[in-house]
PDB file of C-alpha atoms in Angstrom:
ATOM      1  CA  MET A  23       0.000   0.000   0.000  1.00  0.00           C
ATOM      2  CA  ASP A  24       1.242   3.464  -0.829  1.00  0.00           C
ATOM      3  CA  PRO A  25       2.406   5.238   2.352  1.00  0.00           C
ATOM      4  CA  LYS A  26       0.121   8.220   1.653  1.00  0.00           C
ATOM      5  CA  VAL A  27      -2.920   5.928   1.415  1.00  0.00           C
ATOM      6  CA  ALA A  28      -1.846   4.091   4.577  1.00  0.00           C
ATOM      7  CA  ASP A  29      -1.545   7.446   6.398  1.00  0.00           C
ATOM      8  CA  LYS A  30      -5.008   8.536   5.275  1.00  0.00           C
ATOM      9  CA  LEU A  31      -6.495   5.150   6.201  1.00  0.00           C
ATOM     10  CA  LEU A  32      -4.994   5.265   9.682  1.00  0.00           C
ATOM     11  CA  GLU A  33      -5.973   8.904  10.181  1.00  0.00           C
ATOM     12  CA  LEU A  34      -9.592   8.122   9.358  1.00  0.00           C
ATOM     13  CA  LEU A  35      -9.671   4.899  11.378  1.00  0.00           C
ATOM     14  CA  SER A  36      -8.409   6.789  14.396  1.00  0.00           C
ATOM     15  CA  THR A  37     -10.727   9.818  14.072  1.00  0.00           C
ATOM     16  CA  ASP A  38     -13.755   9.339  11.811  1.00  0.00           C
ATOM     17  CA  ASN A  39     -16.724   7.254  13.029  1.00  0.00           C
ATOM     18  CA  GLU A  40     -18.446   7.247   9.630  1.00  0.00           C
ATOM     19  CA  PHE A  41     -15.336   5.976   7.840  1.00  0.00           C
ATOM     20  CA  ARG A  42     -14.817   3.349  10.565  1.00  0.00           C
ATOM     21  CA  ALA A  43     -18.382   2.097  10.042  1.00  0.00           C
ATOM     22  CA  ASN A  44     -17.859   1.960   6.275  1.00  0.00           C
ATOM     23  CA  PHE A  45     -14.549   0.128   6.775  1.00  0.00           C
ATOM     24  CA  GLU A  46     -16.196  -2.451   9.033  1.00  0.00           C
ATOM     25  CA  LYS A  47     -18.937  -3.069   6.440  1.00  0.00           C
ATOM     26  CA  ASP A  48     -16.659  -3.197   3.400  1.00  0.00           C
ATOM     27  CA  PRO A  49     -12.895  -2.792   3.900  1.00  0.00           C
ATOM     28  CA  LYS A  50     -12.222  -3.120   0.166  1.00  0.00           C
ATOM     29  CA  ALA A  51     -14.556  -0.273  -0.767  1.00  0.00           C
ATOM     30  CA  ALA A  52     -13.197   1.849   2.073  1.00  0.00           C
ATOM     31  CA  VAL A  53      -9.569   1.545   0.994  1.00  0.00           C
ATOM     32  CA  GLN A  54     -10.532   1.996  -2.655  1.00  0.00           C
ATOM     33  CA  SER A  55     -12.231   5.264  -1.690  1.00  0.00           C
ATOM     34  CA  LEU A  56      -8.793   6.448  -0.545  1.00  0.00           C
ATOM     35  CA  GLY A  57      -7.196   5.662  -3.887  1.00  0.00           C
ATOM     36  CA  HIS A  58      -5.803   2.191  -3.173  1.00  0.00           C
ATOM     37  CA  ASP A  59      -6.085  -0.075  -6.213  1.00  0.00           C
ATOM     38  CA  VAL A  60      -7.422  -3.467  -5.151  1.00  0.00           C
ATOM     39  CA  PRO A  61      -7.211  -6.023  -7.985  1.00  0.00           C
ATOM     40  CA  GLU A  62     -10.462  -7.579  -9.190  1.00  0.00           C
ATOM     41  CA  GLY A  63     -11.438 -10.617  -7.138  1.00  0.00           C
ATOM     42  CA  VAL A  64      -9.216  -9.747  -4.181  1.00  0.00           C
ATOM     43  CA  GLN A  65     -10.995  -9.788  -0.841  1.00  0.00           C
ATOM     44  CA  LEU A  66      -9.206  -7.905   1.916  1.00  0.00           C
ATOM     45  CA  LEU A  67      -9.760 -10.600   4.520  1.00  0.00           C
ATOM     46  CA  CYS A  68      -6.742  -9.237   6.377  1.00  0.00           C
ATOM     47  CA  MET A  69      -8.837  -6.174   7.219  1.00  0.00           C
ATOM     48  CA  ASN A  70     -11.965  -7.980   8.426  1.00  0.00           C
ATOM     49  CA  THR A  71     -12.551  -7.870  12.161  1.00  0.00           C
ATOM     50  CA  THR A  72     -14.919  -9.294  14.740  1.00  0.00           C
ATOM     51  CA  GLN A  73     -14.507  -6.111  16.782  1.00  0.00           C
ATOM     52  CA  MET A  74     -12.479  -3.284  15.300  1.00  0.00           C
ATOM     53  CA  ALA A  75      -9.762  -1.782  17.445  1.00  0.00           C
ATOM     54  CA  SER A  76     -10.709   1.496  19.072  1.00  0.00           C
ATOM     55  CA  LYS A  77      -9.652   4.813  17.638  1.00  0.00           C
ATOM     56  CA  GLU A  78      -7.194   5.094  20.506  1.00  0.00           C
ATOM     57  CA  GLU A  79      -5.650   1.656  19.873  1.00  0.00           C
ATOM     58  CA  ILE A  80      -5.150   2.466  16.205  1.00  0.00           C
ATOM     59  CA  ALA A  81      -3.697   5.894  17.001  1.00  0.00           C
ATOM     60  CA  GLN A  82      -1.243   4.379  19.498  1.00  0.00           C
ATOM     61  CA  ALA A  83      -0.091   1.693  17.055  1.00  0.00           C
ATOM     62  CA  ARG A  84      -0.215   3.950  13.991  1.00  0.00           C
ATOM     63  CA  GLU A  85       3.469   3.800  13.015  1.00  0.00           C
ATOM     64  CA  ALA A  86       3.654   0.015  13.443  1.00  0.00           C
ATOM     65  CA  ILE A  87       0.452  -0.462  11.422  1.00  0.00           C
ATOM     66  CA  LYS A  88       1.725   1.872   8.698  1.00  0.00           C
ATOM     67  CA  GLU A  89       4.995  -0.038   8.493  1.00  0.00           C
ATOM     68  CA  PHE A  90       3.021  -3.267   8.237  1.00  0.00           C
ATOM     69  CA  LEU A  91       0.588  -1.975   5.580  1.00  0.00           C
ATOM     70  CA  THR A  92       3.396  -0.699   3.397  1.00  0.00           C
ATOM     71  CA  SER A  93       5.435  -3.919   3.673  1.00  0.00           C
ATOM     72  CA  ALA A  94       5.449  -6.979   1.452  1.00  0.00           C
ATOM     73  CA  ALA A  95       3.640  -8.965   4.177  1.00  0.00           C
ATOM     74  CA  ALA A  96       0.731  -6.548   4.321  1.00  0.00           C
ATOM     75  CA  TYR A  97      -2.221  -8.756   3.455  1.00  0.00           C
ATOM     76  CA  SER A  98      -1.051 -11.973   5.063  1.00  0.00           C
ATOM     77  CA  ASN A  99      -2.030 -11.156   8.649  1.00  0.00           C
ATOM     78  CA  PRO A 100      -5.777 -11.420   9.277  1.00  0.00           C
ATOM     79  CA  HIS A 101      -5.800  -9.522  12.584  1.00  0.00           C
ATOM     80  CA  CYS A 102      -4.248  -6.162  11.793  1.00  0.00           C
ATOM     81  CA  PHE A 103      -7.252  -4.113  12.950  1.00  0.00           C
ATOM     82  CA  GLU A 104      -8.723  -6.462  15.571  1.00  0.00           C
ATOM     83  CA  ALA A 105      -9.472  -4.936  18.984  1.00  0.00           C
ATOM     84  CA  GLY A 106      -7.014  -5.987  21.646  1.00  0.00           C
ATOM     85  CA  ASN A 107      -4.814  -7.748  19.109  1.00  0.00           C
ATOM     86  CA  LEU A 108      -2.829  -4.977  17.418  1.00  0.00           C
ATOM     87  CA  GLY A 109       0.437  -5.633  19.243  1.00  0.00           C
ATOM     88  CA  PRO A 110       0.533  -9.421  18.760  1.00  0.00           C
ATOM     89  CA  ALA A 111      -0.710  -9.150  15.160  1.00  0.00           C
ATOM     90  CA  LEU A 112       1.984  -6.669  14.246  1.00  0.00           C
ATOM     91  CA  ASP A 113       4.713  -8.500  16.154  1.00  0.00           C
ATOM     92  CA  ASP A 114       4.151 -11.561  13.941  1.00  0.00           C
ATOM     93  CA  LYS A 115       4.973  -9.742  10.703  1.00  0.00           C
TER      94      LYS A 115
END
């Protein structure tokens, strides 16, 4: 993911309730709305959550999440935005 898109994604996930709701419903559409090109047929399962991390959790882990999202391993970890799991999910990268 382009670092500028990752920054915008993390900014909105840590501040904007409407964007967070849209992201929970359809992560693919949410990241596409920020200019991220998601190839046809790709489901962003790595961004699905049972309970999304709070705005505060995302803000606190922002740099680690950004590093993860902009790395080659970005879509291989299915718990990147899961509440209470940001540290362990990012430590496994």
